[in-house]
PDB file of C-alpha atoms in Angstrom:
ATOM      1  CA  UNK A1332      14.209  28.336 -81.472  1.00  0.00           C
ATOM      2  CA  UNK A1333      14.221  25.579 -79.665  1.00  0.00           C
ATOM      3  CA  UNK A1334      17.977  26.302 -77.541  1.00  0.00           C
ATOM      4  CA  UNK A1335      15.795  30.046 -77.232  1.00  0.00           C
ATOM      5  CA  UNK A1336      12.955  27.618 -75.767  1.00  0.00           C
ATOM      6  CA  UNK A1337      15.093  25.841 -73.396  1.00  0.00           C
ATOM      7  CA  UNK A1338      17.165  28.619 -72.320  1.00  0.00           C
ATOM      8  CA  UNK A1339      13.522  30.454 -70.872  1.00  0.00           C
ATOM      9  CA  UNK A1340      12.117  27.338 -69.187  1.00  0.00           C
ATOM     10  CA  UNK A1341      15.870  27.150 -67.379  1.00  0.00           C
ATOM     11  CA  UNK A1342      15.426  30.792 -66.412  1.00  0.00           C
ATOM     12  CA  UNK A1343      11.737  30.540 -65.349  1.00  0.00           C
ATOM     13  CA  UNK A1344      12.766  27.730 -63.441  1.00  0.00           C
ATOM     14  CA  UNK A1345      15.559  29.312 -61.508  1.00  0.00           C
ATOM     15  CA  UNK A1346      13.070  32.644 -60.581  1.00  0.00           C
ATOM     16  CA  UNK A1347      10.867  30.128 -59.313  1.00  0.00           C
ATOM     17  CA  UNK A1348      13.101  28.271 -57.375  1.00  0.00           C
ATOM     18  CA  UNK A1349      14.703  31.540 -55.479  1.00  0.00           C
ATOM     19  CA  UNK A1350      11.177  32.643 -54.617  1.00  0.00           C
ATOM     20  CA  UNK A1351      10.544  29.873 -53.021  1.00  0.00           C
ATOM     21  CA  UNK A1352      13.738  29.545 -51.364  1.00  0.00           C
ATOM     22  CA  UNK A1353      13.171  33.501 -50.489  1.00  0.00           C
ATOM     23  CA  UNK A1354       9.938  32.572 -48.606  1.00  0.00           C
ATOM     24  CA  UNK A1355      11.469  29.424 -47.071  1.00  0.00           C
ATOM     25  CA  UNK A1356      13.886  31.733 -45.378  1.00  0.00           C
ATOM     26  CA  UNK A1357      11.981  34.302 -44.676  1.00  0.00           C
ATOM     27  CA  UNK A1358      10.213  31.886 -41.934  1.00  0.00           C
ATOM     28  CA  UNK A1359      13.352  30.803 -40.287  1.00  0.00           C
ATOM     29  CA  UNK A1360      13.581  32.268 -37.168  1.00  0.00           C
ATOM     30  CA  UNK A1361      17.008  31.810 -36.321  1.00  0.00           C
ATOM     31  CA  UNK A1362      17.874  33.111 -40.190  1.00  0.00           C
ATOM     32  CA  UNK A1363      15.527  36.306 -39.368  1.00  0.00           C
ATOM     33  CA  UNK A1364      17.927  37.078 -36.536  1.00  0.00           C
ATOM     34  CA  UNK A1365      21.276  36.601 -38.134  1.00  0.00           C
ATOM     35  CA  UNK A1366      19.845  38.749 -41.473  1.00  0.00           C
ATOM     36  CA  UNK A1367      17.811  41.138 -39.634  1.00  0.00           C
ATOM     37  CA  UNK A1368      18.994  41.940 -36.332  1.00  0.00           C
ATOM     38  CA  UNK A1369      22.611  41.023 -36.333  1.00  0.00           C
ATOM     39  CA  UNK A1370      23.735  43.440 -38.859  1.00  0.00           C
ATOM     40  CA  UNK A1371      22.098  45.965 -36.618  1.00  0.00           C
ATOM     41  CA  UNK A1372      23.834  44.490 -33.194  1.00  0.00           C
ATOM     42  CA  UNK A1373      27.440  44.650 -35.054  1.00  0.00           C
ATOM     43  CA  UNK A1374      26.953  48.207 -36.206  1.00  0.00           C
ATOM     44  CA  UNK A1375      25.915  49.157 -32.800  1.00  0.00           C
ATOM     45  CA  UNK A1376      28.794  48.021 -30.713  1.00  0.00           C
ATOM     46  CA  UNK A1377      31.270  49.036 -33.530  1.00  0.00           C
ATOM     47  CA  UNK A1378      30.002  52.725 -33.352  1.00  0.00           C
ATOM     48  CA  UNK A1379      29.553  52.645 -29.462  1.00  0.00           C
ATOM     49  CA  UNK A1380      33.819  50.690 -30.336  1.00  0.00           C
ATOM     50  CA  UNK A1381      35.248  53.670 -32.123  1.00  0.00           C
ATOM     51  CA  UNK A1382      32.757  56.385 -30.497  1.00  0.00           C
ATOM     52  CA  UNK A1383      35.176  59.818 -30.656  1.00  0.00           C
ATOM     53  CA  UNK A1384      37.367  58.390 -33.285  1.00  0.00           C
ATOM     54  CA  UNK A1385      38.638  61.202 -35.620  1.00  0.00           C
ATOM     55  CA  UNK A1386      39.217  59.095 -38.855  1.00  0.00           C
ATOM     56  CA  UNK A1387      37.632  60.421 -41.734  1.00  0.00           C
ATOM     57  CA  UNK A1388      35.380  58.273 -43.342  1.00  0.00           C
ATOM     58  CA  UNK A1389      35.185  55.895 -39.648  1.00  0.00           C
ATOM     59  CA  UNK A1390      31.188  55.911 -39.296  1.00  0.00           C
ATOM     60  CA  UNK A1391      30.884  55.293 -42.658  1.00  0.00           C
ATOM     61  CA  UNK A1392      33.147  52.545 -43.069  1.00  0.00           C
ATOM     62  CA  UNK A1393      31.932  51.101 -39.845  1.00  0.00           C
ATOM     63  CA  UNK A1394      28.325  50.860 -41.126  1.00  0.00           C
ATOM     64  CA  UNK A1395      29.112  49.323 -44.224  1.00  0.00           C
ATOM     65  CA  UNK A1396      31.354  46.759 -42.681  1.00  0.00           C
ATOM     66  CA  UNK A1397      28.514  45.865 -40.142  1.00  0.00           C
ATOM     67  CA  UNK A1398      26.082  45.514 -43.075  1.00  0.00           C
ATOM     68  CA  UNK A1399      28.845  43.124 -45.312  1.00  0.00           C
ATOM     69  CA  UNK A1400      29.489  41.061 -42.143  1.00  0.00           C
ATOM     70  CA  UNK A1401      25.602  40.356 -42.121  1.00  0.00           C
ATOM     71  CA  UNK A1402      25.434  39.678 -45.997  1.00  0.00           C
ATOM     72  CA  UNK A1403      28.338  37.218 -45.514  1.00  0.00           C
ATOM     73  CA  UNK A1404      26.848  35.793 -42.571  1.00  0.00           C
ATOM     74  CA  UNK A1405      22.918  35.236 -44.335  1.00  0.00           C
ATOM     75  CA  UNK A1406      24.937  33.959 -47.589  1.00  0.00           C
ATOM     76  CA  UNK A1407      26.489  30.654 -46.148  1.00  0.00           C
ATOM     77  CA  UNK A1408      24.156  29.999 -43.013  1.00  0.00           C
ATOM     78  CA  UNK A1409      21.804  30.149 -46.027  1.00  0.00           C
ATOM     79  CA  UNK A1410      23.324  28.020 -48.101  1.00  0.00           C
ATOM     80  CA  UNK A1411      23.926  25.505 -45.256  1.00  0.00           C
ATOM     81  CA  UNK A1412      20.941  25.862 -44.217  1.00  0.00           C
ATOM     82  CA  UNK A1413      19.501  24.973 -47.700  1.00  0.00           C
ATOM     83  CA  UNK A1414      21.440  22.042 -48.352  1.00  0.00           C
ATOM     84  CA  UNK A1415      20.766  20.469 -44.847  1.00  0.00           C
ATOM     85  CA  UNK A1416      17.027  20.734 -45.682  1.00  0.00           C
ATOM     86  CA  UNK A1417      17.381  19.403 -48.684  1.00  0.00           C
ATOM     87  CA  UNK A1418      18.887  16.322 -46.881  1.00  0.00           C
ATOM     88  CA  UNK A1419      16.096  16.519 -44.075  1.00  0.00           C
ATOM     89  CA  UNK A1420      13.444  16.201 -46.955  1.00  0.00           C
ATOM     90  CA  UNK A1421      15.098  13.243 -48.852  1.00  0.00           C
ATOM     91  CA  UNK A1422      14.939  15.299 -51.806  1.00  0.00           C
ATOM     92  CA  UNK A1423      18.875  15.549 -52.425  1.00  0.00           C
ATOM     93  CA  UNK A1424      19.538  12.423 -53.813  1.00  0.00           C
ATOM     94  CA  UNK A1425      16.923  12.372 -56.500  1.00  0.00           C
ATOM     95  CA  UNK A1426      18.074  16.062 -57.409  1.00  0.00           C
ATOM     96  CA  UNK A1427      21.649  15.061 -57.851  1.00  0.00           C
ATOM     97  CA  UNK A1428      20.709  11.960 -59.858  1.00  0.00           C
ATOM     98  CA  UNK A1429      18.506  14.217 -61.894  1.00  0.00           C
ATOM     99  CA  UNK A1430      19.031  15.102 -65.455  1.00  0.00           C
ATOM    100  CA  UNK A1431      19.640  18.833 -64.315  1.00  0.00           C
ATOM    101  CA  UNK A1432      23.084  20.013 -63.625  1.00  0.00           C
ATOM    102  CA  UNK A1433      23.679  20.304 -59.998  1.00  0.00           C
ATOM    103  CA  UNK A1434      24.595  24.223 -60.546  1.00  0.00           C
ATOM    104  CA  UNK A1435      21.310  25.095 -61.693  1.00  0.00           C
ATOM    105  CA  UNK A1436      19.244  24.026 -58.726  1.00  0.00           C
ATOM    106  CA  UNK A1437      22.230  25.487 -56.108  1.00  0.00           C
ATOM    107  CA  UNK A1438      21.881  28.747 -57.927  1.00  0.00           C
ATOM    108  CA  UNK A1439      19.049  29.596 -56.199  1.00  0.00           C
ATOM    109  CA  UNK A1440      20.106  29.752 -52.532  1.00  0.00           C
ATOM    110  CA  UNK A1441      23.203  31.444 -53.671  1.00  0.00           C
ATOM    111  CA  UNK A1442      21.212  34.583 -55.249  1.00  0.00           C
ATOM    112  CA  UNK A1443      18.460  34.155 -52.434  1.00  0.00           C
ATOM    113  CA  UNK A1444      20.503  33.993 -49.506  1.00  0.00           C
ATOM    114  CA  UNK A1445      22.618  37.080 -51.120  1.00  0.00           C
ATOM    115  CA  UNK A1446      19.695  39.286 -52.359  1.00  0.00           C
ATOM    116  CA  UNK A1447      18.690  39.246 -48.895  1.00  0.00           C
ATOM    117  CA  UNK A1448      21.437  39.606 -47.681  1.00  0.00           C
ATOM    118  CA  UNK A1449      21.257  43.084 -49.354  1.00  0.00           C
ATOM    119  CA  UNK A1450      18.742  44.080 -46.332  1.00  0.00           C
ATOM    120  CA  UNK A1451      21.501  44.029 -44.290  1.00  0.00           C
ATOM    121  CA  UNK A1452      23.871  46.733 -46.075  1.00  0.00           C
ATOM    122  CA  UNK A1453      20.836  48.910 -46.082  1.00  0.00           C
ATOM    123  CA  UNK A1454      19.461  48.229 -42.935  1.00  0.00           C
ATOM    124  CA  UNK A1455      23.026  49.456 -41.207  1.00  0.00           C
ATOM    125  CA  UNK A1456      23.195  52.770 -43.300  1.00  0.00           C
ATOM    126  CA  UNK A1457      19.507  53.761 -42.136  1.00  0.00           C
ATOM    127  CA  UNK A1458      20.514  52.601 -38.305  1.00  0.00           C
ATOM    128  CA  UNK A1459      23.781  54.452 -38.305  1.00  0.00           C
ATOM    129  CA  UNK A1460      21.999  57.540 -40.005  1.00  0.00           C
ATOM    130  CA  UNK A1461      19.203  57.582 -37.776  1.00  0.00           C
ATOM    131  CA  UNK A1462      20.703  56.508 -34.109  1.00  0.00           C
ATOM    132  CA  UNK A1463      24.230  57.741 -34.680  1.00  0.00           C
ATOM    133  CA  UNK A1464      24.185  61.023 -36.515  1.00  0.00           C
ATOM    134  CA  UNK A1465      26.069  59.159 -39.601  1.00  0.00           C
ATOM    135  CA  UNK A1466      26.174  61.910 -42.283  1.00  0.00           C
ATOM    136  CA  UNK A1467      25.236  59.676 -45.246  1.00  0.00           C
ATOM    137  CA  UNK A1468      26.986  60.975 -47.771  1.00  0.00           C
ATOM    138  CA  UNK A1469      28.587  58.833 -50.889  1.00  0.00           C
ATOM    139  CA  UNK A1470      31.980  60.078 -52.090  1.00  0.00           C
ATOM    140  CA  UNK A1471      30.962  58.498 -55.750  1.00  0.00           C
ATOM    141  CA  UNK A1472      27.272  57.342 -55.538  1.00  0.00           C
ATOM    142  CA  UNK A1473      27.530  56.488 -59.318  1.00  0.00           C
ATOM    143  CA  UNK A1474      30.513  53.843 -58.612  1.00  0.00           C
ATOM    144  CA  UNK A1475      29.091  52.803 -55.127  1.00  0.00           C
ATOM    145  CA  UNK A1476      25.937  52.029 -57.041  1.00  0.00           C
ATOM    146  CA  UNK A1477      27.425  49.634 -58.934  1.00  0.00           C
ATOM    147  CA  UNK A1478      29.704  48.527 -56.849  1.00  0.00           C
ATOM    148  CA  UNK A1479      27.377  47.387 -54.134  1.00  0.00           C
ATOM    149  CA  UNK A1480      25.165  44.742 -56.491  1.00  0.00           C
ATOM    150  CA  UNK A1481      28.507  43.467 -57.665  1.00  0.00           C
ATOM    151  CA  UNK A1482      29.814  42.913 -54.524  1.00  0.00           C
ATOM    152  CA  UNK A1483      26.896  41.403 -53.523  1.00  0.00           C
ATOM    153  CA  UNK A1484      26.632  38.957 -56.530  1.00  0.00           C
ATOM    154  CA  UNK A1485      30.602  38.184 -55.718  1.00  0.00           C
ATOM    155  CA  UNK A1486      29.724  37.000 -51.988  1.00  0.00           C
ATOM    156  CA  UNK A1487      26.951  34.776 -53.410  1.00  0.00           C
ATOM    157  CA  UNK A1488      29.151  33.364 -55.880  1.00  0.00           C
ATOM    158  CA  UNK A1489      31.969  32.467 -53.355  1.00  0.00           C
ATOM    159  CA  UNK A1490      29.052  31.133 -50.695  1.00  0.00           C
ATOM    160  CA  UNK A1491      28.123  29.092 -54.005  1.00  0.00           C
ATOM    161  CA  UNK A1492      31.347  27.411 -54.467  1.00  0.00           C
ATOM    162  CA  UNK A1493      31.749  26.706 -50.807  1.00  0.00           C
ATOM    163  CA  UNK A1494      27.990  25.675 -50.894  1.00  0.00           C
ATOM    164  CA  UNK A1495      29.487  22.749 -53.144  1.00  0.00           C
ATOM    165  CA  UNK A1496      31.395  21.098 -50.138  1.00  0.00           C
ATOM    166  CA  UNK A1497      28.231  21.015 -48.176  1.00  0.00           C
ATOM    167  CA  UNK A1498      27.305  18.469 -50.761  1.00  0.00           C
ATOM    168  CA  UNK A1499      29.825  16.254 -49.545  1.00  0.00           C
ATOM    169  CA  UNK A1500      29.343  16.556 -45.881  1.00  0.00           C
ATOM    170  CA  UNK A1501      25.529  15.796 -44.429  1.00  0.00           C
ATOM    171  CA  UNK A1502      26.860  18.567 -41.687  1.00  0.00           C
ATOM    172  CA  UNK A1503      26.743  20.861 -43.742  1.00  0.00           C
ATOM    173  CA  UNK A1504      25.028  23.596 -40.953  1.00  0.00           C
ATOM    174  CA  UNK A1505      28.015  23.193 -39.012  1.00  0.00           C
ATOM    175  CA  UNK A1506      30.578  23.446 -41.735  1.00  0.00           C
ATOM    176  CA  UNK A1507      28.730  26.684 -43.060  1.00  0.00           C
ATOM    177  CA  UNK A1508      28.925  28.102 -39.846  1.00  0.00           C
ATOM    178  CA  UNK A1509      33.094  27.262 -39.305  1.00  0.00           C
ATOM    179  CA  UNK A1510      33.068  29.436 -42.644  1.00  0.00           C
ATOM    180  CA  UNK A1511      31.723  32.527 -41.085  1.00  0.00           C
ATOM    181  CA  UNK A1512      34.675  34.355 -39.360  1.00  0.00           C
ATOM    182  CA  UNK A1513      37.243  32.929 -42.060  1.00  0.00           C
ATOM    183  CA  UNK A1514      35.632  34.480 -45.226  1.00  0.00           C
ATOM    184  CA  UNK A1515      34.987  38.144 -42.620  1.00  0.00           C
ATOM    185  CA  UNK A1516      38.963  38.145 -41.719  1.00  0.00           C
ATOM    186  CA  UNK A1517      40.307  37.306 -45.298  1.00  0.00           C
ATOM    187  CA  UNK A1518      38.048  39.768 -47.438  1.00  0.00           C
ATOM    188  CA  UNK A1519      39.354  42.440 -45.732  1.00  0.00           C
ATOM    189  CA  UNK A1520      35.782  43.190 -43.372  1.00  0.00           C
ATOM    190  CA  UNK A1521      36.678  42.814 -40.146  1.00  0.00           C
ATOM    191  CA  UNK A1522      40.731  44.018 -40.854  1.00  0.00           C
ATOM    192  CA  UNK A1523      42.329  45.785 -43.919  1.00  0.00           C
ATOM    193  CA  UNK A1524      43.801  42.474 -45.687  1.00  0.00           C
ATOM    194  CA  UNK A1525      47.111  44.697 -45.913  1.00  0.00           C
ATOM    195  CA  UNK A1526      47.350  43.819 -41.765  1.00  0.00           C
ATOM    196  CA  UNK A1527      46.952  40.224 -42.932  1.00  0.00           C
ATOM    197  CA  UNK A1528      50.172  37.780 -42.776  1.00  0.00           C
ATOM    198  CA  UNK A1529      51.308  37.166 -46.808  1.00  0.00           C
ATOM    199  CA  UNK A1530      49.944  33.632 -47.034  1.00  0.00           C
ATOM    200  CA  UNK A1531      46.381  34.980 -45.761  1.00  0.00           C
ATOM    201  CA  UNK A1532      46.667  38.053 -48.326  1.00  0.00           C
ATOM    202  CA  UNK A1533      47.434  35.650 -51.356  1.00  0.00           C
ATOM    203  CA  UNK A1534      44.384  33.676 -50.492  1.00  0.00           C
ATOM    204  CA  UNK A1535      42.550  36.598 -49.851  1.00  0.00           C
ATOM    205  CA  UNK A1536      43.561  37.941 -53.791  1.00  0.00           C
ATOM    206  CA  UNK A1537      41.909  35.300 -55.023  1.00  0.00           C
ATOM    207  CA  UNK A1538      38.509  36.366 -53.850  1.00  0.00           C
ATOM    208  CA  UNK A1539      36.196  38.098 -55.728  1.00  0.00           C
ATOM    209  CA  UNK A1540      34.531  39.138 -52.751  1.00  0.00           C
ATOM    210  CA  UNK A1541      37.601  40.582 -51.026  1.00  0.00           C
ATOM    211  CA  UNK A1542      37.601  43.039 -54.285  1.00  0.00           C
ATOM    212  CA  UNK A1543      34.282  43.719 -54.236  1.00  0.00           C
ATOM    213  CA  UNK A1544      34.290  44.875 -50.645  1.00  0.00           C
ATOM    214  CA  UNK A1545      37.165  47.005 -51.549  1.00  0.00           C
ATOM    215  CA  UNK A1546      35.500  48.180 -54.530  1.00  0.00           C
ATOM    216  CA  UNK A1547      32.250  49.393 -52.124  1.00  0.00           C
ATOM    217  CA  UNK A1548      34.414  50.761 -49.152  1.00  0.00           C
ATOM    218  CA  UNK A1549      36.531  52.730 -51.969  1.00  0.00           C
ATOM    219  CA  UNK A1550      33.977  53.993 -53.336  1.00  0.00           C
ATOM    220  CA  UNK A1551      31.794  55.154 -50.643  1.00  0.00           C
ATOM    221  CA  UNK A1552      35.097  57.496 -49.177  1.00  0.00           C
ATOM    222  CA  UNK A1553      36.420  58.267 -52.393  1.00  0.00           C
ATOM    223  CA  UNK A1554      39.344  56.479 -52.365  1.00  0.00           C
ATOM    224  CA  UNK A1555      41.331  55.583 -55.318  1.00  0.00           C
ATOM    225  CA  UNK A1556      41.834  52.455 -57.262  1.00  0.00           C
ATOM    226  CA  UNK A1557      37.620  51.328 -56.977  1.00  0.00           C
ATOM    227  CA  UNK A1558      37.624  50.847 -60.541  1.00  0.00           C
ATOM    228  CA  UNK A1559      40.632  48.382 -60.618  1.00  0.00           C
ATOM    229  CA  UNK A1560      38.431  46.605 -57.579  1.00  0.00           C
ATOM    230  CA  UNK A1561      35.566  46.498 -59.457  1.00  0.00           C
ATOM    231  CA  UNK A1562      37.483  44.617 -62.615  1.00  0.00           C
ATOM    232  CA  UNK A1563      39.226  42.535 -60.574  1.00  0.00           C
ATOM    233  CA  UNK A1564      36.230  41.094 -58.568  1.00  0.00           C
ATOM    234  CA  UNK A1565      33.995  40.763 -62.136  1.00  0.00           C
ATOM    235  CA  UNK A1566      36.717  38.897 -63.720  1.00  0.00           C
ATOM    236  CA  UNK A1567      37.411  36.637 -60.789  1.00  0.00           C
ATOM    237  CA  UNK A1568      33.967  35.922 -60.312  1.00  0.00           C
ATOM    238  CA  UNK A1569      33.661  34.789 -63.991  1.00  0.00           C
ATOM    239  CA  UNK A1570      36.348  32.005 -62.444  1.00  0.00           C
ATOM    240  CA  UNK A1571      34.765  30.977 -59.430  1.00  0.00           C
ATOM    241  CA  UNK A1572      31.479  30.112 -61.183  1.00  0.00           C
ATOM    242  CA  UNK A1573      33.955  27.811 -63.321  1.00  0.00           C
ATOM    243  CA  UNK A1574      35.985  26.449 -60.284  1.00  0.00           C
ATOM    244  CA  UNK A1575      31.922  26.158 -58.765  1.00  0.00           C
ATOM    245  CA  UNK A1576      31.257  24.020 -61.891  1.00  0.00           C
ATOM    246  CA  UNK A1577      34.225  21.750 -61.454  1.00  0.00           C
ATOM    247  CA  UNK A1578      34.172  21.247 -57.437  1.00  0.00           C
ATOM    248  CA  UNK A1579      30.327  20.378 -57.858  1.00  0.00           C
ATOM    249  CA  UNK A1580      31.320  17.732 -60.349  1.00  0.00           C
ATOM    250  CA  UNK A1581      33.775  16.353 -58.414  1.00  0.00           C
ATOM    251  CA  UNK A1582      32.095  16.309 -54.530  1.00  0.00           C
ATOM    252  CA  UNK A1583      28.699  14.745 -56.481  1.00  0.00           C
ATOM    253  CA  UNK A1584      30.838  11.797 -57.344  1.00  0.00           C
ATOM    254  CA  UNK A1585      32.925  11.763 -54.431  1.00  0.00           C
ATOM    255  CA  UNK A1586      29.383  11.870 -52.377  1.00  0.00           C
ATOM    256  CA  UNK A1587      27.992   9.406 -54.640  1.00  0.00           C
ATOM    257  CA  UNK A1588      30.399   6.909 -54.232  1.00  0.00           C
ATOM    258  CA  UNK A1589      31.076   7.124 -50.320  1.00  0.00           C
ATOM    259  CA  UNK A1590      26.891   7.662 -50.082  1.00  0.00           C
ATOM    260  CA  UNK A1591      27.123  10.792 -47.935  1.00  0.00           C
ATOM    261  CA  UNK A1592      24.152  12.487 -49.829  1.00  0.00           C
ATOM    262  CA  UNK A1593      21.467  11.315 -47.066  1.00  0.00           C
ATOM    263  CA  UNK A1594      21.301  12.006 -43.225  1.00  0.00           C
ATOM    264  CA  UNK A1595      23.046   8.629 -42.249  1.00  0.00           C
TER     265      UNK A1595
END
């Protein structure tokens, strides 16, 4: 009963905590824009890019690529973001010296920034539909359906375990924003990771979010192997969350010991 107990005050706690990181974000200015409007701006120039293109499938894939670019892009200038007012707040130390595991109160960014992040996959479907005569249409809607909040928990889950660097480094803004265009080029948004040179595509393997993306763009044009994608990405998630644990354990003692948790 009382492990029951514990384990519902620990999930209480973590709803709480993303609300309020929700609304924290949701007053950001400079976050609005790179959630709400970028997205928007990418799938514009893209379709304006491949106007007259005769690929099948090229509107489509160009609207969902806009949309993952902006859910990459709220995921880790969130979690900078986060972190860096954490800092700005003197609040980090105490937290990291606190009884609570350090995973439990980064959680929270992670599924904020990402769940948000989801406005930007939808936001590009209804622009390209409305503005751009996209015929929305789903080759499997039941496997895009799932793929898409998989995919979406697989980005937060990598912007988690890079979220555990910012620990170490009080520029952690800066950092998070050196991680955009990597992370776009190596999980195959920007370029198929088959164009990729074979050092980038091993890297790129070991991403659950480079499956999941595959997994979504599969399965919106109906191409095969989404189901493989979809394993794949749930089973290396399951090891980033443990590589997540590990790195946090080792950067709070690193930043411990060098005292790099404050602002100086």
């Amino acid at each position: 009963m009382a492990s029951g107990g514990e384990g519902s005050r620990v999930a209480l706690s973590l709803i709480r905590a993303w609300r309020l990181e929700v609304r924290q974000l949701v007053r950001s200015r400079i976050y609005l824009f790179t959630s709400v409007l970028l997205p928007l701006i990418f799938a514009s120039i893209a379709h304006y890019m491949f106007h007259g293109s005769e690929r099948d499938g090229g509107q489509l894939i160009i609207a969902l690529s806009a949309g993952l670019m902006g859910m990459w892009s709220a995921t880790i200038m969130g979690a900078g973001s986060a972190i860096t007012r954490l800092r700005y707040l003197h609040v980090l130390e105490p937290l990291v010296a606190s009884p609570t595991p350090t995973f439990l109160f980064v959680l929270p960014f992670a599924v904020a920034t990402a769940s948000l992040g989801l406005y930007s996959l939808v936001a590009t479907l209804l622009w390209s539909t409305l503005l751009f005569d996209m015929p929305l249409e789903v080759a499997d809607p039941g496997m895009f359906m799932v793929a898409v909040p998989v995919a979406i928990i697989a980005l937060g889950l990598v912007g988690l375990m890079l979220s555990s660097i910012f620990i170490l480094y009080p520029t952690a803004q800066s950092l998070a924003n050196l991680l955009e265009y990597p992370v776009w080029m190596v999980s195959g948004i920007l370029v198929p990771v088959s164009s990729l040179p074979e050092p980038v595509r091993f890297v790129s393997r070991l991403l659950p979010s480079t499956w999941g993306i595959e997994a979504v763009l599969d399965s919106a044009t109906g191409a095969a192997g989404a189901g493989k994608a979809l394993a794949l990405c749930l089973l290396l998630s399951a090891a980033c969350v443990i590589l997540t644990l590990l790195l946090l354990r080792r950067f709070e003692w690193l930043a411990r010991s060098s005292g790099t948790l404050s602002l100086q």
